[in-house]
PDB file of C-alpha atoms in Angstrom:
ATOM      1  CA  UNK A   1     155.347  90.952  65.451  1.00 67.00           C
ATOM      2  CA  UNK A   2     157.335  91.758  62.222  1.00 73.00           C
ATOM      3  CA  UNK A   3     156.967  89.354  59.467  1.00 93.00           C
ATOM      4  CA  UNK A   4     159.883  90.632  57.430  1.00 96.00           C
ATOM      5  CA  UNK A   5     163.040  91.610  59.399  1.00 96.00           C
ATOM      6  CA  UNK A   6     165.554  93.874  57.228  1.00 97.00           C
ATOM      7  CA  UNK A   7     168.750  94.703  59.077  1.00 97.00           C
ATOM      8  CA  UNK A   8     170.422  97.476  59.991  1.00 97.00           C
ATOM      9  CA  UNK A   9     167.732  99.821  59.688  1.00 96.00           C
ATOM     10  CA  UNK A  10     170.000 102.465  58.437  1.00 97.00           C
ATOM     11  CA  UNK A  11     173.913 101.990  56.996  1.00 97.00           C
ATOM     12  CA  UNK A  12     176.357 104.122  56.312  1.00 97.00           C
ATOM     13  CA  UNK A  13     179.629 102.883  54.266  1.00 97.00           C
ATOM     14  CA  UNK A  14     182.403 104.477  52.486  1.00 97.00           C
ATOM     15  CA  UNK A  15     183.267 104.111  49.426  1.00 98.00           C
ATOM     16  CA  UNK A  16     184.669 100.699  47.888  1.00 97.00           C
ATOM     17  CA  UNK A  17     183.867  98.343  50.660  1.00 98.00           C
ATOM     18  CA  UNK A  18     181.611  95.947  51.423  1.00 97.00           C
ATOM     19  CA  UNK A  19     178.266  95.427  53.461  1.00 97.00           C
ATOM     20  CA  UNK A  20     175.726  92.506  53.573  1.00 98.00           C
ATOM     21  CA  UNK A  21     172.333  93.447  54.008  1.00 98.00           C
ATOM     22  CA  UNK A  22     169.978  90.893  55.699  1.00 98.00           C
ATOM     23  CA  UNK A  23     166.410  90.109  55.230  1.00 98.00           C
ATOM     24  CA  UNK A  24     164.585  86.936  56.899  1.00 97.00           C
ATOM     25  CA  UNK A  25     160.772  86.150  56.644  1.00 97.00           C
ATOM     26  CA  UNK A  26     158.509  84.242  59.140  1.00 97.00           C
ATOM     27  CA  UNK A  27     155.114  84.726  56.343  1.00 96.00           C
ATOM     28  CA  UNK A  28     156.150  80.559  55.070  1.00 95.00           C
ATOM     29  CA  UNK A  29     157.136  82.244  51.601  1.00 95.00           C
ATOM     30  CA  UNK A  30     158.598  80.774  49.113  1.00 95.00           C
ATOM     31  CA  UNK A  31     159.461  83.771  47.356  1.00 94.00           C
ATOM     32  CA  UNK A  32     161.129  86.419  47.717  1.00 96.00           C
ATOM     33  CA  UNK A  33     162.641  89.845  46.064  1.00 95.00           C
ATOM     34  CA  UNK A  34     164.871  92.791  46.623  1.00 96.00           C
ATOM     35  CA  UNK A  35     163.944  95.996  45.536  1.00 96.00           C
ATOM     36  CA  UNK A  36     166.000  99.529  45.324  1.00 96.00           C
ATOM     37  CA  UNK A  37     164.233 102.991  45.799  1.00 95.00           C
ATOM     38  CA  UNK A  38     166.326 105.750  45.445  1.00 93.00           C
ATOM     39  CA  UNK A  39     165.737 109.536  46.050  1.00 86.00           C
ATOM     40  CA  UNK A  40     163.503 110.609  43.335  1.00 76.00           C
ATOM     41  CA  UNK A  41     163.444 107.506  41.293  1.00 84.00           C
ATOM     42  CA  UNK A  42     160.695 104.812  40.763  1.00 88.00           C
ATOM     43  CA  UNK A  43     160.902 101.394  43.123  1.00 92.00           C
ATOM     44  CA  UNK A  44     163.139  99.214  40.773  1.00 93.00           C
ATOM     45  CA  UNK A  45     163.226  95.177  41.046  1.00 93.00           C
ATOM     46  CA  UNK A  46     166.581  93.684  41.907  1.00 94.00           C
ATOM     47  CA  UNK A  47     166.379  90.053  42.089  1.00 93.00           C
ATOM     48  CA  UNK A  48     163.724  87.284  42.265  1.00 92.00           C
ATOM     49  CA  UNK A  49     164.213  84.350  43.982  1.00 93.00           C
ATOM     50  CA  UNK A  50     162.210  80.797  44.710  1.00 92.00           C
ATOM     51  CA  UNK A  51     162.897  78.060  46.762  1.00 93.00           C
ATOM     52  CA  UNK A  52     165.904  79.243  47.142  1.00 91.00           C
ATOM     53  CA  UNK A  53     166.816  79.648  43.520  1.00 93.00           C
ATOM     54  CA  UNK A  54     167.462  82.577  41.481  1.00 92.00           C
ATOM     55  CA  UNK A  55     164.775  83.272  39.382  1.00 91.00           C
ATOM     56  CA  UNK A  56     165.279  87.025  37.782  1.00 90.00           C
ATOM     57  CA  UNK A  57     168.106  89.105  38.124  1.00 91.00           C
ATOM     58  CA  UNK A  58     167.087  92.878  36.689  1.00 88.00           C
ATOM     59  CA  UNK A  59     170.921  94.380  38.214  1.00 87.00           C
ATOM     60  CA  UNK A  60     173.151  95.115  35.683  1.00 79.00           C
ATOM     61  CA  UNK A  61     175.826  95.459  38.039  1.00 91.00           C
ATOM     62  CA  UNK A  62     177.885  91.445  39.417  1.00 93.00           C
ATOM     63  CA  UNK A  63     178.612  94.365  42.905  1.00 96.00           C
ATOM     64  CA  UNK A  64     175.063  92.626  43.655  1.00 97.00           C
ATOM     65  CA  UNK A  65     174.593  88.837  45.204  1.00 95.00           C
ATOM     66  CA  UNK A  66     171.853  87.634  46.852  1.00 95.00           C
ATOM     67  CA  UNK A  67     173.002  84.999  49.198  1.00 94.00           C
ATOM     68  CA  UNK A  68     170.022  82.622  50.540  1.00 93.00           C
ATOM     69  CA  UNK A  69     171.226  80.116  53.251  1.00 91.00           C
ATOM     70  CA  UNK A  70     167.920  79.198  54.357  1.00 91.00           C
ATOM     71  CA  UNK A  71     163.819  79.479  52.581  1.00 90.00           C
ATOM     72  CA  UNK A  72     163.485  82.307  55.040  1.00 95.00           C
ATOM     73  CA  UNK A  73     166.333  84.244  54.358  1.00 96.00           C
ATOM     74  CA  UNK A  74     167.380  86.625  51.408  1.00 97.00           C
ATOM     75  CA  UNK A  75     170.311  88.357  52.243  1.00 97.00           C
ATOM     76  CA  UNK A  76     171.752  91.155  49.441  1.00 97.00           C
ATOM     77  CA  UNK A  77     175.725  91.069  49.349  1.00 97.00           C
ATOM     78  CA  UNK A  78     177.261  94.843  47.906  1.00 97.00           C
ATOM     79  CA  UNK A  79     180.605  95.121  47.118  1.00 97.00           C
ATOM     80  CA  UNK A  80     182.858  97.787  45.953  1.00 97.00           C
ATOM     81  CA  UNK A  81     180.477 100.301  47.490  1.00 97.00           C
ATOM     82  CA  UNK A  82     179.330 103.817  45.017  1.00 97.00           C
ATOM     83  CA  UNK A  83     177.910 106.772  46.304  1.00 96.00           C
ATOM     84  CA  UNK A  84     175.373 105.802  43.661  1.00 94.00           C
ATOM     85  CA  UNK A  85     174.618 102.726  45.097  1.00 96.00           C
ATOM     86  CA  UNK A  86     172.536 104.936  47.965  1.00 97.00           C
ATOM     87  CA  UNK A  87     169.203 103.701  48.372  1.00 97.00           C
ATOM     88  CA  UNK A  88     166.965 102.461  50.346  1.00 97.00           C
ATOM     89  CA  UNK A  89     166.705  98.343  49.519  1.00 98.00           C
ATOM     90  CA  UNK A  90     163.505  96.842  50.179  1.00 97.00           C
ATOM     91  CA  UNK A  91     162.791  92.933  50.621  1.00 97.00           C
ATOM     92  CA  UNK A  92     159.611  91.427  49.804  1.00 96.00           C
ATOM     93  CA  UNK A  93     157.983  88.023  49.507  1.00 96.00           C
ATOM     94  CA  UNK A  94     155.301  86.169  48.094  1.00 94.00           C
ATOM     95  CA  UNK A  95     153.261  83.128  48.337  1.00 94.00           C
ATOM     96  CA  UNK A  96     154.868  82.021  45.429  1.00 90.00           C
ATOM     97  CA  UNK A  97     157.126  83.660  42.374  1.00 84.00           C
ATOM     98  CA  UNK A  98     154.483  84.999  40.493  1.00 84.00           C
ATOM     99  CA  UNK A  99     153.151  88.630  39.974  1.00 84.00           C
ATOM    100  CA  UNK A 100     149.784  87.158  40.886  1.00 83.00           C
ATOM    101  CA  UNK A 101     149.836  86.684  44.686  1.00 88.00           C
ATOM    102  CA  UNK A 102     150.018  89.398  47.054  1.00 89.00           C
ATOM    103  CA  UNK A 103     153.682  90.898  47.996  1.00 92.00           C
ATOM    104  CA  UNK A 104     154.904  91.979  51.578  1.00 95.00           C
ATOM    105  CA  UNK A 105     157.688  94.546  52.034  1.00 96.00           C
ATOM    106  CA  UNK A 106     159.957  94.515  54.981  1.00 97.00           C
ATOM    107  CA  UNK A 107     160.663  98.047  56.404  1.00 96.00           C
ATOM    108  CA  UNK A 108     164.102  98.562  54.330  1.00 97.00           C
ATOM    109  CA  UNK A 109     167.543  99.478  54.803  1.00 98.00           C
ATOM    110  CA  UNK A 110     168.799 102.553  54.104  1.00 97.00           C
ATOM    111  CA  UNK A 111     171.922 102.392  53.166  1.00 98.00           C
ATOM    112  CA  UNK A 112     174.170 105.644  52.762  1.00 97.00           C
ATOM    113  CA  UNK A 113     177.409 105.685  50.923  1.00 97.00           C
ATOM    114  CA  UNK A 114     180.095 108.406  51.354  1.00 96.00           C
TER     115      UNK A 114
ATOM    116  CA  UNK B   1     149.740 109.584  34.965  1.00 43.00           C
ATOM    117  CA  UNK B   2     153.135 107.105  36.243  1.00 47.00           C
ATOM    118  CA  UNK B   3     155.152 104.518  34.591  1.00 56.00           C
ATOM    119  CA  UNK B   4     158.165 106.359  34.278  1.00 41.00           C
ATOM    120  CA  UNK B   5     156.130 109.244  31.739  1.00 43.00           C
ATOM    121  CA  UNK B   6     155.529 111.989  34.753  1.00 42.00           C
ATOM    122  CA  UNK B   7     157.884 113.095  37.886  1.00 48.00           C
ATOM    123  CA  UNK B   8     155.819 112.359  41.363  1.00 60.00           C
ATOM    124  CA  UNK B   9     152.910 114.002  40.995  1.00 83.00           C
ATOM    125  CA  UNK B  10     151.637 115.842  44.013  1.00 90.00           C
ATOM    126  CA  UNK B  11     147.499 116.029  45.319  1.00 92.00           C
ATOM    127  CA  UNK B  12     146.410 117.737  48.296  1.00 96.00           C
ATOM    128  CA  UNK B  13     143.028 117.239  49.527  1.00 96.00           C
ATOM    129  CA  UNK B  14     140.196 117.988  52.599  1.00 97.00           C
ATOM    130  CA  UNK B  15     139.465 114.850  54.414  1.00 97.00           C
ATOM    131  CA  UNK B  16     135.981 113.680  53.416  1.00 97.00           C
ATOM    132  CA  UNK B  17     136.723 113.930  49.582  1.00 97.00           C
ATOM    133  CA  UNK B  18     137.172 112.013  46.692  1.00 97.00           C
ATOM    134  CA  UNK B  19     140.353 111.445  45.259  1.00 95.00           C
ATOM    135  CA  UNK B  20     141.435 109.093  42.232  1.00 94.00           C
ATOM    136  CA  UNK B  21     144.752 108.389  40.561  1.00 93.00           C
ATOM    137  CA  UNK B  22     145.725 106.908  36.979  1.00 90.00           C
ATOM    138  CA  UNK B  23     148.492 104.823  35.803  1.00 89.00           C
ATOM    139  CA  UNK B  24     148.729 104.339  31.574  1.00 87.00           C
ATOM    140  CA  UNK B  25     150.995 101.649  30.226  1.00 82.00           C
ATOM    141  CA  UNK B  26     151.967 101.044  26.670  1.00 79.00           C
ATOM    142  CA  UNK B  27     152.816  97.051  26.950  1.00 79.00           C
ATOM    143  CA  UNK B  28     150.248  94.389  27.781  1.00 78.00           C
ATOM    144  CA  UNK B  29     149.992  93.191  31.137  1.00 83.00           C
ATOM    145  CA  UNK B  30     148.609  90.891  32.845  1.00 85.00           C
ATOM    146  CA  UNK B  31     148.177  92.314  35.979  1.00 90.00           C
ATOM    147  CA  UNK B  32     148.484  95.971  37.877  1.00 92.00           C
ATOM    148  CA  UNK B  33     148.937  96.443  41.445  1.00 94.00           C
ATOM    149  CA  UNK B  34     147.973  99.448  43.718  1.00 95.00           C
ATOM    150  CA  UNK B  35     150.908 100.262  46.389  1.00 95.00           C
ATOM    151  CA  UNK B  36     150.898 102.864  49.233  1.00 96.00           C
ATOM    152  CA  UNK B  37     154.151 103.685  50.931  1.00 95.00           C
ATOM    153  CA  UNK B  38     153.976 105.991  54.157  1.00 95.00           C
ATOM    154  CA  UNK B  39     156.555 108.315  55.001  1.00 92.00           C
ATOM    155  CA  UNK B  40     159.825 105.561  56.191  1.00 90.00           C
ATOM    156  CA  UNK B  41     158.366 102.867  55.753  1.00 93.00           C
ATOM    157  CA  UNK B  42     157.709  99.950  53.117  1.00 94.00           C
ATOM    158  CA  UNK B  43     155.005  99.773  50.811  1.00 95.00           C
ATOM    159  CA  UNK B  44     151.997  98.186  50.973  1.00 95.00           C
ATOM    160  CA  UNK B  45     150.158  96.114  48.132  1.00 94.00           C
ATOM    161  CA  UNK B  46     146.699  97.663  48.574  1.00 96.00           C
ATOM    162  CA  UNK B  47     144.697  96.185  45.406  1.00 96.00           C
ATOM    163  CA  UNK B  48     145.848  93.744  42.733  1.00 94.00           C
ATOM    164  CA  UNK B  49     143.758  93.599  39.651  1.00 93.00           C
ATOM    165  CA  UNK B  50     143.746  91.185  36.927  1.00 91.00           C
ATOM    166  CA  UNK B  51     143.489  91.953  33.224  1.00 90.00           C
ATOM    167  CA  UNK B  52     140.259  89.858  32.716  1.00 92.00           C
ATOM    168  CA  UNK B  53     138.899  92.259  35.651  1.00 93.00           C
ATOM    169  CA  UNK B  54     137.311  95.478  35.494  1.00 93.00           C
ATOM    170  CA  UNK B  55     137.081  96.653  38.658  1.00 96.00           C
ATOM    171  CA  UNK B  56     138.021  95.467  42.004  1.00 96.00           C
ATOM    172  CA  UNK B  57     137.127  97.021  45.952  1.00 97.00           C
ATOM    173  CA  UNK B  58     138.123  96.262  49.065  1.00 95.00           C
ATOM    174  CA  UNK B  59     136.541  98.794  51.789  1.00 96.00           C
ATOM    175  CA  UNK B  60     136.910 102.368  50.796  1.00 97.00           C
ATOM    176  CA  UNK B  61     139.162 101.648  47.479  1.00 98.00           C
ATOM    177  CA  UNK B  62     137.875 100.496  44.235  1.00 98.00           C
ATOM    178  CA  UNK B  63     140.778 100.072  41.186  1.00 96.00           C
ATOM    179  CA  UNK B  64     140.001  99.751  37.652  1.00 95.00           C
ATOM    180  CA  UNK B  65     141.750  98.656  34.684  1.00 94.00           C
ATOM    181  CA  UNK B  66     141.047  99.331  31.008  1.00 92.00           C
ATOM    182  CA  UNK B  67     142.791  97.218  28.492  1.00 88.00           C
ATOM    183  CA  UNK B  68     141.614  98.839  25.779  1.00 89.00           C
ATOM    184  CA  UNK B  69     142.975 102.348  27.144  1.00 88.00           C
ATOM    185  CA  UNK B  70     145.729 100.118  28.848  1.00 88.00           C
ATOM    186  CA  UNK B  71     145.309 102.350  31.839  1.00 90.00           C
ATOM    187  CA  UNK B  72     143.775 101.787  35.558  1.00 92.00           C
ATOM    188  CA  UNK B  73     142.836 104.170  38.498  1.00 93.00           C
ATOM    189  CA  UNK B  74     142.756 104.222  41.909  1.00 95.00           C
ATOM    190  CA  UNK B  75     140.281 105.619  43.881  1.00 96.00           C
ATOM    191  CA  UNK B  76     139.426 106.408  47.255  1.00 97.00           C
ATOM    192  CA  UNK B  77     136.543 107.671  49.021  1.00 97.00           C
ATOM    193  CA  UNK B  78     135.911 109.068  52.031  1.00 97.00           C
ATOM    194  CA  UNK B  79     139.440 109.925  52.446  1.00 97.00           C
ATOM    195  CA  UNK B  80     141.090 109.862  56.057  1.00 97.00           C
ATOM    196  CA  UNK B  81     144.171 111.990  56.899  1.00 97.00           C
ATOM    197  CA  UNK B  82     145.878 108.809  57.677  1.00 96.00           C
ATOM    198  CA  UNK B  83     145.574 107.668  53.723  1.00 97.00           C
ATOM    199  CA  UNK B  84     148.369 110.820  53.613  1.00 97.00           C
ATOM    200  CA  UNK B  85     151.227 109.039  51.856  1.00 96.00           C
ATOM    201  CA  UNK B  86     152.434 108.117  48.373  1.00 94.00           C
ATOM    202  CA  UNK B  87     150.645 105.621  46.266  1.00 95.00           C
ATOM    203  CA  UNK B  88     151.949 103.912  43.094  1.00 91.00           C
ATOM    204  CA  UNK B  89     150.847 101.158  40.188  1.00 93.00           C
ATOM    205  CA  UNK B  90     152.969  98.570  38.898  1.00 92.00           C
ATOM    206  CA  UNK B  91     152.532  96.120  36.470  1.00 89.00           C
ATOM    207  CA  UNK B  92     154.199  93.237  34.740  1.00 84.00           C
ATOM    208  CA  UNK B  93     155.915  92.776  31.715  1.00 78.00           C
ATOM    209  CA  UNK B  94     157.652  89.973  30.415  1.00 72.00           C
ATOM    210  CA  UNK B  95     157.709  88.410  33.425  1.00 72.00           C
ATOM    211  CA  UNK B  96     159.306  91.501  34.672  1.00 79.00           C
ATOM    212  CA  UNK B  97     157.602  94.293  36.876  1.00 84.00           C
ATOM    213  CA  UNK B  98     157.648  98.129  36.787  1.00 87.00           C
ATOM    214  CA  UNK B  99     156.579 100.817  38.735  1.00 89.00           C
ATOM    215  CA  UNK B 100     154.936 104.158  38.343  1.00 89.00           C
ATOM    216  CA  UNK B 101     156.543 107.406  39.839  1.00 87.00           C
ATOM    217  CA  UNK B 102     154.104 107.458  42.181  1.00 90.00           C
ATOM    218  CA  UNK B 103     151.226 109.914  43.433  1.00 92.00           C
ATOM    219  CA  UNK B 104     151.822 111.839  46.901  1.00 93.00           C
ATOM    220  CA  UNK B 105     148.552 112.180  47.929  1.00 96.00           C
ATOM    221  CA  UNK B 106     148.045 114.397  51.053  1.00 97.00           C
ATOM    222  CA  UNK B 107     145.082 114.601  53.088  1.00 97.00           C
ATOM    223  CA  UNK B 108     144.508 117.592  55.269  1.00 97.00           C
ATOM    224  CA  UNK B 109     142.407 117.117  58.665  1.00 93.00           C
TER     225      UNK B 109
END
């Protein structure tokens, strides 16, 4: 069974609206983390959170909010979609928020803008 | 070597070799972690290693890390065409982490 759900597996928006992308884990976490990759580019850190608080955000851009209803959950808001903004986004978690316990990705979303 | 100095460097191998890869940094940190990302899917924390450790294994990997150099490898041996993917370091900074470009690393049957 999957430990970390991302959904849709793969999204394709036009430019300026909006999409929620949703991540839950079932690993009793209390961390967790989006992450970007795009094509060609190093896996860059979005957000941190922990128990459900925001710990680090490393996006310049406010078009990004994480929205966590529950522990489990770590849902990444876009808005005013970019063709930039095409990645794939990555969640991840950890035993706790420190760079010193192991992290688990989720299989990503790929997320298209046109 | 990665952290943002090199494009994705490319390595194409026989199975049955040797293969190691090197990450340098230029801030101290506290720790570095191996990652291995196949082809579509997420990547995988393979080896974390601590600045007050040398060397860590687990099965056929073994990482390193050099403070003094502020660099650390990873190596594997006995490669498998299933260890065919990309394989990056990443470290932390400032509370912060980074990651390398990555390695792809191809292993030929």
């Amino acid at each position: 069974d999957p430990k970390i759900i991302q959904k849709p597996k793969y999204l394709v928006a036009v430019t300026g609206s909006e999409k929620i992308l949703i991540c839950e884990q079932y690993l009793g976490h209390n961390a967790m983390y989006w992450y970007r990759q795009s094509a060609k580019k190093p896996l860059e850190f979005m957000f941190s959170y922990s128990y459900q608080k925001l710990m680090d955000n490393q996006t310049a851009s406010s078009r990004f909010q994480p929205q966590s209803s529950k522990k489990n959950h770590l849902d990444l808001q876009i808005t005013a979609l970019k063709p930039d903004d095409s990645a794939t986004y990555f969640c991840a978690s950890s035993q706790d928020q420190d760079w010193g316990y192991e992290q688990y990705f989720g299989p990503g979303t790929r997320l298209t803008v046109l | 070597s990665q952290w943002g100095e090199e494009n994705l460097q490319a390595l194409s191998i026989q199975e049955g070799e040797d293969v190691t890869m090197n990450c340098s940094y230029k801030t101290y940190t506290t720790v570095v972690q191996w990652y291995r990302q196949k082809s579509g899917k997420g990547p995988a924390q393979l080896i974390l290693i601590r600045s007050n450790e040398r060397e860590k294994r687990s099965g056929r990997l073994r990482a390193t890390l050099d403070t003094s150099s502020q660099s650390s490898s990873l190596s594997i041996t006995g490669t498998l065409a299933t260890d065919t993917a990309v394989y990056f370091c990443a470290k932390d900074s400032n509370n912060r982490i980074f990651f390398g470009d990555g390695t792809q690393l191809v292993v030929k049957p």
